[in-house]
Coordinates of C-alpha atoms in Angstrom, one line a residue:
X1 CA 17.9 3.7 -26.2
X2 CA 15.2 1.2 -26.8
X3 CA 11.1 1.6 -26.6
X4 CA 8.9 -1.6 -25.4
X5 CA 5.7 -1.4 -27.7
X6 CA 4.0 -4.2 -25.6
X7 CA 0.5 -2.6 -24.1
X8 CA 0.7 -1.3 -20.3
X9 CA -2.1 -1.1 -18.8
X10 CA -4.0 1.2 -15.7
X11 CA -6.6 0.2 -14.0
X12 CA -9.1 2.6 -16.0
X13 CA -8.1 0.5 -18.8
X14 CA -10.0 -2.5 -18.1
X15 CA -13.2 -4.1 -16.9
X16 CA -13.8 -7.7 -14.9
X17 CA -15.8 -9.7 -17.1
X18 CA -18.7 -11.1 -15.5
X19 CA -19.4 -15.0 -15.2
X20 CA -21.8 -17.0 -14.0
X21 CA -21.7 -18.0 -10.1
X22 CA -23.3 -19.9 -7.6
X23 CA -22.6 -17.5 -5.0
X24 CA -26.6 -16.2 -3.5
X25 CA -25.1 -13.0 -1.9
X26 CA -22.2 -10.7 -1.1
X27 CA -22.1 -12.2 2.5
X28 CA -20.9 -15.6 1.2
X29 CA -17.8 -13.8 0.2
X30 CA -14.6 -14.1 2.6
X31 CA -12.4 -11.8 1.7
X32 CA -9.9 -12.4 4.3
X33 CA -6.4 -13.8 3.1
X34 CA -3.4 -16.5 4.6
X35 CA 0.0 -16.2 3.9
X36 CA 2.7 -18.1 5.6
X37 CA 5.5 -15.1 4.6
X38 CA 9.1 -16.8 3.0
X39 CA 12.0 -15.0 5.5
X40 CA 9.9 -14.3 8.5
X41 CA 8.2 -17.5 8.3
X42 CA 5.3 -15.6 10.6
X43 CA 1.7 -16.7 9.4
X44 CA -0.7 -14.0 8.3
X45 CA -4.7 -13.8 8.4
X46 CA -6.5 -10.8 7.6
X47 CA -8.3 -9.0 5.0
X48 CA -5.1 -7.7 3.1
X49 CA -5.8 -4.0 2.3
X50 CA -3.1 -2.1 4.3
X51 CA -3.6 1.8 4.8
X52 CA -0.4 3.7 3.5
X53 CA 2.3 5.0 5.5
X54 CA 1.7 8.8 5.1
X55 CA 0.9 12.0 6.9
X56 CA -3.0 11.9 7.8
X57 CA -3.4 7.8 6.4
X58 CA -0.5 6.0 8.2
X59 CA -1.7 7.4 11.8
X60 CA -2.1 5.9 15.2
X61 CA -6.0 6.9 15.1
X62 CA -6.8 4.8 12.1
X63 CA -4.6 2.1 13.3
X64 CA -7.1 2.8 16.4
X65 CA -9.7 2.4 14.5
X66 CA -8.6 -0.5 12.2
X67 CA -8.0 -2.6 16.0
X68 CA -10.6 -1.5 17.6
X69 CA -13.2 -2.4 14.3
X70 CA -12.0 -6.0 14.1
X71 CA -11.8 -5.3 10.2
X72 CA -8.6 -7.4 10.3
X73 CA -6.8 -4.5 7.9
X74 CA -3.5 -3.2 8.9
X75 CA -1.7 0.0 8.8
X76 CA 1.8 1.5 7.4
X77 CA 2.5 3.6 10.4
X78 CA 4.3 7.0 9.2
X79 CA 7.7 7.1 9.7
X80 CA 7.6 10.6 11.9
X81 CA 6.5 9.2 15.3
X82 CA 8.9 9.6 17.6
X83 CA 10.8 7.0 19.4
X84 CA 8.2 7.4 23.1
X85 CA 5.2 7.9 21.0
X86 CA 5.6 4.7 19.0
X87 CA 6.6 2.4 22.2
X88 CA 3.9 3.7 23.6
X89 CA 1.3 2.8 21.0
X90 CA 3.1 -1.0 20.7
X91 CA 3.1 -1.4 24.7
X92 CA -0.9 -0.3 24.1
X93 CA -1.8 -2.6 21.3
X94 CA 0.8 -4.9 20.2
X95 CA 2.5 -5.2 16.5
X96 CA 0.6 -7.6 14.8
X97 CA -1.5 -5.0 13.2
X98 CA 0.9 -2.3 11.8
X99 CA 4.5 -2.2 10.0
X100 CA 6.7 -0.4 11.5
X101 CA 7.9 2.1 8.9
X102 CA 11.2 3.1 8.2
X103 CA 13.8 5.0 5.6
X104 CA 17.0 4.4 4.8
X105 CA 18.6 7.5 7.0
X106 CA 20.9 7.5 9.7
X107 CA 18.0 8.5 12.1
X108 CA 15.6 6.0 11.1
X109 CA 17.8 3.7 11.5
X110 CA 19.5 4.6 14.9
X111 CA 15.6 4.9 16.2
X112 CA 14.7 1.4 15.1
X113 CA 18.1 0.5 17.0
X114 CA 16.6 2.0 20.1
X115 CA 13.0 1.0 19.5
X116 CA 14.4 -2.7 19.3
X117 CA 16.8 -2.4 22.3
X118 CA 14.0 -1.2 24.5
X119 CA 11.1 -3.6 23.3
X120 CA 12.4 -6.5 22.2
X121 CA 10.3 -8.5 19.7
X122 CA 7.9 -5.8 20.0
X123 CA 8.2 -5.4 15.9
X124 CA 6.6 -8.3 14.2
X125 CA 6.3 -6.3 10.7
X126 CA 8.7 -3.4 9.3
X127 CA 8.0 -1.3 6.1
X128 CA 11.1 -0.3 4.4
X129 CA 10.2 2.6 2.6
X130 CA 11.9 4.9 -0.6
X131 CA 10.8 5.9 -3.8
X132 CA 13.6 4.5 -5.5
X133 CA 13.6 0.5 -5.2
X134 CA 16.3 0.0 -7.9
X135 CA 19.5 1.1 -6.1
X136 CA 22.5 -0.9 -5.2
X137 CA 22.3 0.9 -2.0
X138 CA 18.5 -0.6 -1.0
X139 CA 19.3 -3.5 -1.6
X140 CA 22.5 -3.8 0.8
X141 CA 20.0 -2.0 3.2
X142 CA 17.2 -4.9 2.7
X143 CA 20.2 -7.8 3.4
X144 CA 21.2 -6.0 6.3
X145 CA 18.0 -5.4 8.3
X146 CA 17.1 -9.0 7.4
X147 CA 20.1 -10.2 9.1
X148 CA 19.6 -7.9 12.2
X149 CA 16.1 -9.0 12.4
X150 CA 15.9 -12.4 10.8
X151 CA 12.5 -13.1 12.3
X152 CA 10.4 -10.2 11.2
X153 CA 8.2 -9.7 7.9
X154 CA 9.6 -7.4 5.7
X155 CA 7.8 -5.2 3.2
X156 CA 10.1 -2.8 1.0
X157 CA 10.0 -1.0 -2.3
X158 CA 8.9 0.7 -4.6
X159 CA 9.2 -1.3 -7.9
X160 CA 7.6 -1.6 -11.0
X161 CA 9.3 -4.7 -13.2
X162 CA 9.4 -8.4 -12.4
X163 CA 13.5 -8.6 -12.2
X164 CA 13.9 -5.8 -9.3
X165 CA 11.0 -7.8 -7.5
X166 CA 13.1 -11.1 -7.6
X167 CA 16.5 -9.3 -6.3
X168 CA 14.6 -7.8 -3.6
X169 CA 12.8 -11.1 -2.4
X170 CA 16.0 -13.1 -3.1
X171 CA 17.7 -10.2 -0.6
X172 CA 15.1 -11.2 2.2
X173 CA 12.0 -9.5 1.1
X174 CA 8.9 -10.9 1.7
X175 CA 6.5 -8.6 0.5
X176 CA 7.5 -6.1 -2.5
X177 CA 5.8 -2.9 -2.6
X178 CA 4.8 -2.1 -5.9
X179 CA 4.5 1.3 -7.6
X180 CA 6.1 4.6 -8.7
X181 CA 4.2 7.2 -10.2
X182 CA 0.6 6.3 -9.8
X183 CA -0.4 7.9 -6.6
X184 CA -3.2 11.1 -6.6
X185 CA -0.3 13.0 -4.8
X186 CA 2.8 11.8 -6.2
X187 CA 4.2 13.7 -9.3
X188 CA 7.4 11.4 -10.0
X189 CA 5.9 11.0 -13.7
X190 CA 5.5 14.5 -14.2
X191 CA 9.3 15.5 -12.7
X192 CA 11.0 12.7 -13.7
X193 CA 9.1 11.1 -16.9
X194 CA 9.5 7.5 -14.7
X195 CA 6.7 4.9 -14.5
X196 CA 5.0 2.1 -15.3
X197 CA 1.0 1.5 -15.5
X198 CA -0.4 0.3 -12.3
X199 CA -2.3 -2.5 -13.1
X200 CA 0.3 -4.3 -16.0
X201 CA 3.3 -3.4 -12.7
X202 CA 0.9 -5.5 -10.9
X203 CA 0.4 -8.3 -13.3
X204 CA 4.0 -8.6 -13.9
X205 CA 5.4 -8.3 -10.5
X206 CA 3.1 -10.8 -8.9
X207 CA 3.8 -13.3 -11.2
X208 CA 7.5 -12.7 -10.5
X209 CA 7.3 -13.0 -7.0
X210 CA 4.8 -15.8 -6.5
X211 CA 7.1 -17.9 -8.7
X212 CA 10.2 -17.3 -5.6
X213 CA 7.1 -17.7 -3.2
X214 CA 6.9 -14.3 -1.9
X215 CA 4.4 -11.6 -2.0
X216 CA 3.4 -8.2 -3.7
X217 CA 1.7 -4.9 -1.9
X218 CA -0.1 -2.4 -5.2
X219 CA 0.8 0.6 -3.9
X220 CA -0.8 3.5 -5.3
X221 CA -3.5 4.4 -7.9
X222 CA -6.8 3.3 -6.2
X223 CA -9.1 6.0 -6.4
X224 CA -12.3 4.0 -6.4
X225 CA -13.4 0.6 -4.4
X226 CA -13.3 -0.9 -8.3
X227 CA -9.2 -0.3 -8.9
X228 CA -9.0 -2.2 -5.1
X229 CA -11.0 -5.1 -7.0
X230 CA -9.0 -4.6 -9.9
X231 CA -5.6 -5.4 -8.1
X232 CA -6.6 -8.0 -6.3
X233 CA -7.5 -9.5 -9.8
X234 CA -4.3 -8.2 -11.4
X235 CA -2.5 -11.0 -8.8
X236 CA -1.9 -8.7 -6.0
X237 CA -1.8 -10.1 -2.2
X238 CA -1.9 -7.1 -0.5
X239 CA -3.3 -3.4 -1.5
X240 CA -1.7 0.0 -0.1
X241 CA -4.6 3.0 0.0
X242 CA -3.3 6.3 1.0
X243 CA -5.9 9.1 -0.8
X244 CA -8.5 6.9 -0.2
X245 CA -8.2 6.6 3.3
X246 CA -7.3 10.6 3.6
X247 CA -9.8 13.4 5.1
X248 CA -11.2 11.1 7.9
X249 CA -11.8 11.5 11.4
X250 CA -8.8 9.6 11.8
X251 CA -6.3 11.6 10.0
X252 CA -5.8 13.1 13.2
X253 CA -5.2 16.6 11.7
X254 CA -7.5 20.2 12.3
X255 CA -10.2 20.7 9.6
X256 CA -10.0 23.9 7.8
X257 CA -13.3 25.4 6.6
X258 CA -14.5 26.9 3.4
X259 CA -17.5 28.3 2.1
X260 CA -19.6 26.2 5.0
X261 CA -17.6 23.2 3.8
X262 CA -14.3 21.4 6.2
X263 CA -11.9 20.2 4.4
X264 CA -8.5 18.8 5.3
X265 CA -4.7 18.4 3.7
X266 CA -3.8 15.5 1.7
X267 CA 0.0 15.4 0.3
X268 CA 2.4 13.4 -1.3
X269 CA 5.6 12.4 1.6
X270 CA 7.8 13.6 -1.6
X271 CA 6.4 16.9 -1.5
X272 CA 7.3 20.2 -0.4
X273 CA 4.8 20.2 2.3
X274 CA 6.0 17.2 3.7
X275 CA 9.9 17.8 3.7
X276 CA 9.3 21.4 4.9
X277 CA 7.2 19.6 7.7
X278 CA 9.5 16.6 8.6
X279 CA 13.0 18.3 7.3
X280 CA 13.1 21.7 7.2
X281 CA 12.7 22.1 3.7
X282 CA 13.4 20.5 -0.1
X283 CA 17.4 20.0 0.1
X284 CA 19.3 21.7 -2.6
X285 CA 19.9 18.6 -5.0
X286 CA 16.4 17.5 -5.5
X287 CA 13.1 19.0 -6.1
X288 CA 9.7 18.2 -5.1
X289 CA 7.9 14.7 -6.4
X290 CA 4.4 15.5 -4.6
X291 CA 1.4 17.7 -4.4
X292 CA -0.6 19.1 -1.7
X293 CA -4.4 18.8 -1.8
X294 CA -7.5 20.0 0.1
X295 CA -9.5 16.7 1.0
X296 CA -13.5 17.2 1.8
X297 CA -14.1 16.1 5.5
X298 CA -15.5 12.4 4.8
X299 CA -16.2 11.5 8.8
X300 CA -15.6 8.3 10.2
X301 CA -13.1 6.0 8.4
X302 CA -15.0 3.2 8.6
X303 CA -17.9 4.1 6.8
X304 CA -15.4 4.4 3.8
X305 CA -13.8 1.2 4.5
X306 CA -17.2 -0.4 4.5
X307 CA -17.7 0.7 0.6
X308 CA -14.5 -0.4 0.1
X309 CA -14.8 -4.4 1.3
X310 CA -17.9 -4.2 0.1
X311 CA -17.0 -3.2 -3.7
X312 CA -14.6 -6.1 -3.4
X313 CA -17.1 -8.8 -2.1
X314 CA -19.3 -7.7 -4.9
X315 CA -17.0 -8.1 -7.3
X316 CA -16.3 -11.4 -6.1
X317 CA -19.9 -12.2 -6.9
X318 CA -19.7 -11.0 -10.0
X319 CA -17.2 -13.7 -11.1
X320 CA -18.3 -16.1 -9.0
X321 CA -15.3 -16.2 -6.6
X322 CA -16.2 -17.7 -3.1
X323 CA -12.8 -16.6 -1.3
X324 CA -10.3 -13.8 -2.4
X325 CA -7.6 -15.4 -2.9
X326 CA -9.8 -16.8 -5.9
X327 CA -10.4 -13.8 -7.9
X328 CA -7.4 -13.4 -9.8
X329 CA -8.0 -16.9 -11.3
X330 CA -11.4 -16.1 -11.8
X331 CA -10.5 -12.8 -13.7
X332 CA -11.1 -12.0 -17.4
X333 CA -10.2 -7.9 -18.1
X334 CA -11.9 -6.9 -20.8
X335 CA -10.4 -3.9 -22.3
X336 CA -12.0 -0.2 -22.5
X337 CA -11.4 2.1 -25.2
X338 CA -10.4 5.6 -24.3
X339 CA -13.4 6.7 -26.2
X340 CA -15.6 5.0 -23.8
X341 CA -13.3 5.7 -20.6
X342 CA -14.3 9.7 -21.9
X343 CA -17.8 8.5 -22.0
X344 CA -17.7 7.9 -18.6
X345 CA -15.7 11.0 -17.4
X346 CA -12.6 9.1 -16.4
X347 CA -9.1 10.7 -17.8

């Protein structure tokens, strides 16, 4: 047994420092990103926030929506569509704003076989998805769909730690998905004691891959336009939202009313409600690593996504950072007591 006494850090533990700029208004911002990715060798441009691949977030309607609004985000497409339903949505509109998502079962697999078999280059991006990043096993799984599909980006994880990052890009990664406990909906700290702090995971994973020349995805722990700021300024390149994104229009679930109010389910794709829902029930050898929540109805996702881009072009401003991919070098964190964090009702 041994105990690192280094500080970890969240993103409610810090503040951006502001500095002066000569930027005259938000508008001046761009906070679109490039990326030529290392395996796929596919360029990138877009605004790099990517919404998550779970029930209600990860759903053809905000992918819809995300197209259709020319916001130039993308989305993790859940991994429950079937085989028709997600040709059909690619024949419509094309891969080049969604990952395809995928597991590590026998099924998953056999319907990405199919998928591929019947639409041919179809998949330009695949999200290779389990909570557990640090097996053997993954590992083998990321070499072997990067030699069955040598010319499509690859995002996979979760980690937390700069090491797993480099085995996974030096497998054929090109995006590492980083994050295990931090989610609104996710209880893997709680049930398992594992985790790292969001924002120091960050830090030290992107510093690991951009040294092999790949990329990192924060996945997990945003719960206000600030902490989407925050990881972009923590060295991330791309930003996974799942409860922010959640209770919108394009959840493309019912709305259950309460007291005059409409509210709709949020929960973790660990939880009970999700493996009843996609598998029957929690199998006998593990327990449940998610929560189910009530989400208030919050309309239109756009209208969300628009506080969202905006926080981050206004941060931006703050430090004086003309293009995105200049705010990390432009950050200073300051840190924040927990005395003030209880000042301002944080936890």
């Amino acid at each position: 047994m041994r105990i690192e006494e280094s500080v970890k850090l969240d993103f409610k533990d810090v503040l951006f420092r502001p500095k002066r700029s000569t930027l005259a208004s938000r508008k001046d911002v761009d906070i679109s990103r490039e990326f030529t990715f290392k395996w796929s060798g596919r360029a990138y441009k877009g605004v790099p926030i990517i919404a998550a691949n779970m029930d209600g977030v990860g759903t053809f309607g905000m992918a819809k929506s995300f197209i259709d609004n020319e916001n130039q985000t993308s989305v993790a497409l859940h991994k429950h569509y079937g085989l028709d339903d997600l040709m059909g949505f690619f024949d419509a509109h094309g891969g080049d704003s969604v990952w395809y998502s995928i597991g590590m079962t026998g099924d998953d697999q056999e319907k990405l076989d199919a998928f591929v078999k019947k639409r041919p280059g179809k998949i330009e991006k695949i999200c290779l998805d389990v909570a557990n990043g640090y097996s053997e096993h993954f590992v083998n799984f990321v070499k072997t769909i990067r030699e069955k599909m040598p010319d499509v980006t690859i995002m996979a994880g979760n980690v937390v730690t700069g090491e797993m990052v480099e085995e996974l890009i030096l497998a054929g990664v090109d995006v590492v998905k980083v994050g295990i406990g931090p989610g609104s909906v996710c209880t893997t700290r709680k049930m398992t004691g594992v985790g790292y702090p969001q924002l120091s995971a960050i830090i030290d994973c992107a510093d690991a891959a951009h040294g092999l020349g790949g990329q990192i995805c924060a996945d997990g722990g945003c719960t206000v336009p600030g902490d989407v700021a925050k990881a972009f300024g923590g060295g991330a390149d791309f930003v996974m939202l799942g409860g922010m994104l959640a209770g919108h229009d394009q959840s493309d679930q019912a709305t259950v009313e309460e007291g005059g109010e409409k509210f709709l389910s949020f929960y973790g794709m660990s939880s009970d409600t999700a493996m009843t829902k996609h598998k029957g029930g929690v199998a006998e050898y593990r327990a449940s690593e998610g929560k189910t929540v009530k989400i208030p109805y919050r309309g239109d996702v756009q209208g969300t996504m628009q506080d969202v881009l905006g926080g981050i072009r206004s941060t931006c401003t703050y430090v004086g950072a003309k293009h995105l991919k200049e705010l990390s070098k432009r950050t200073t964190f300051i840190r924040v007591s927990q005395q003030i964090n209880n000042v301002f009702g944080e936890s």
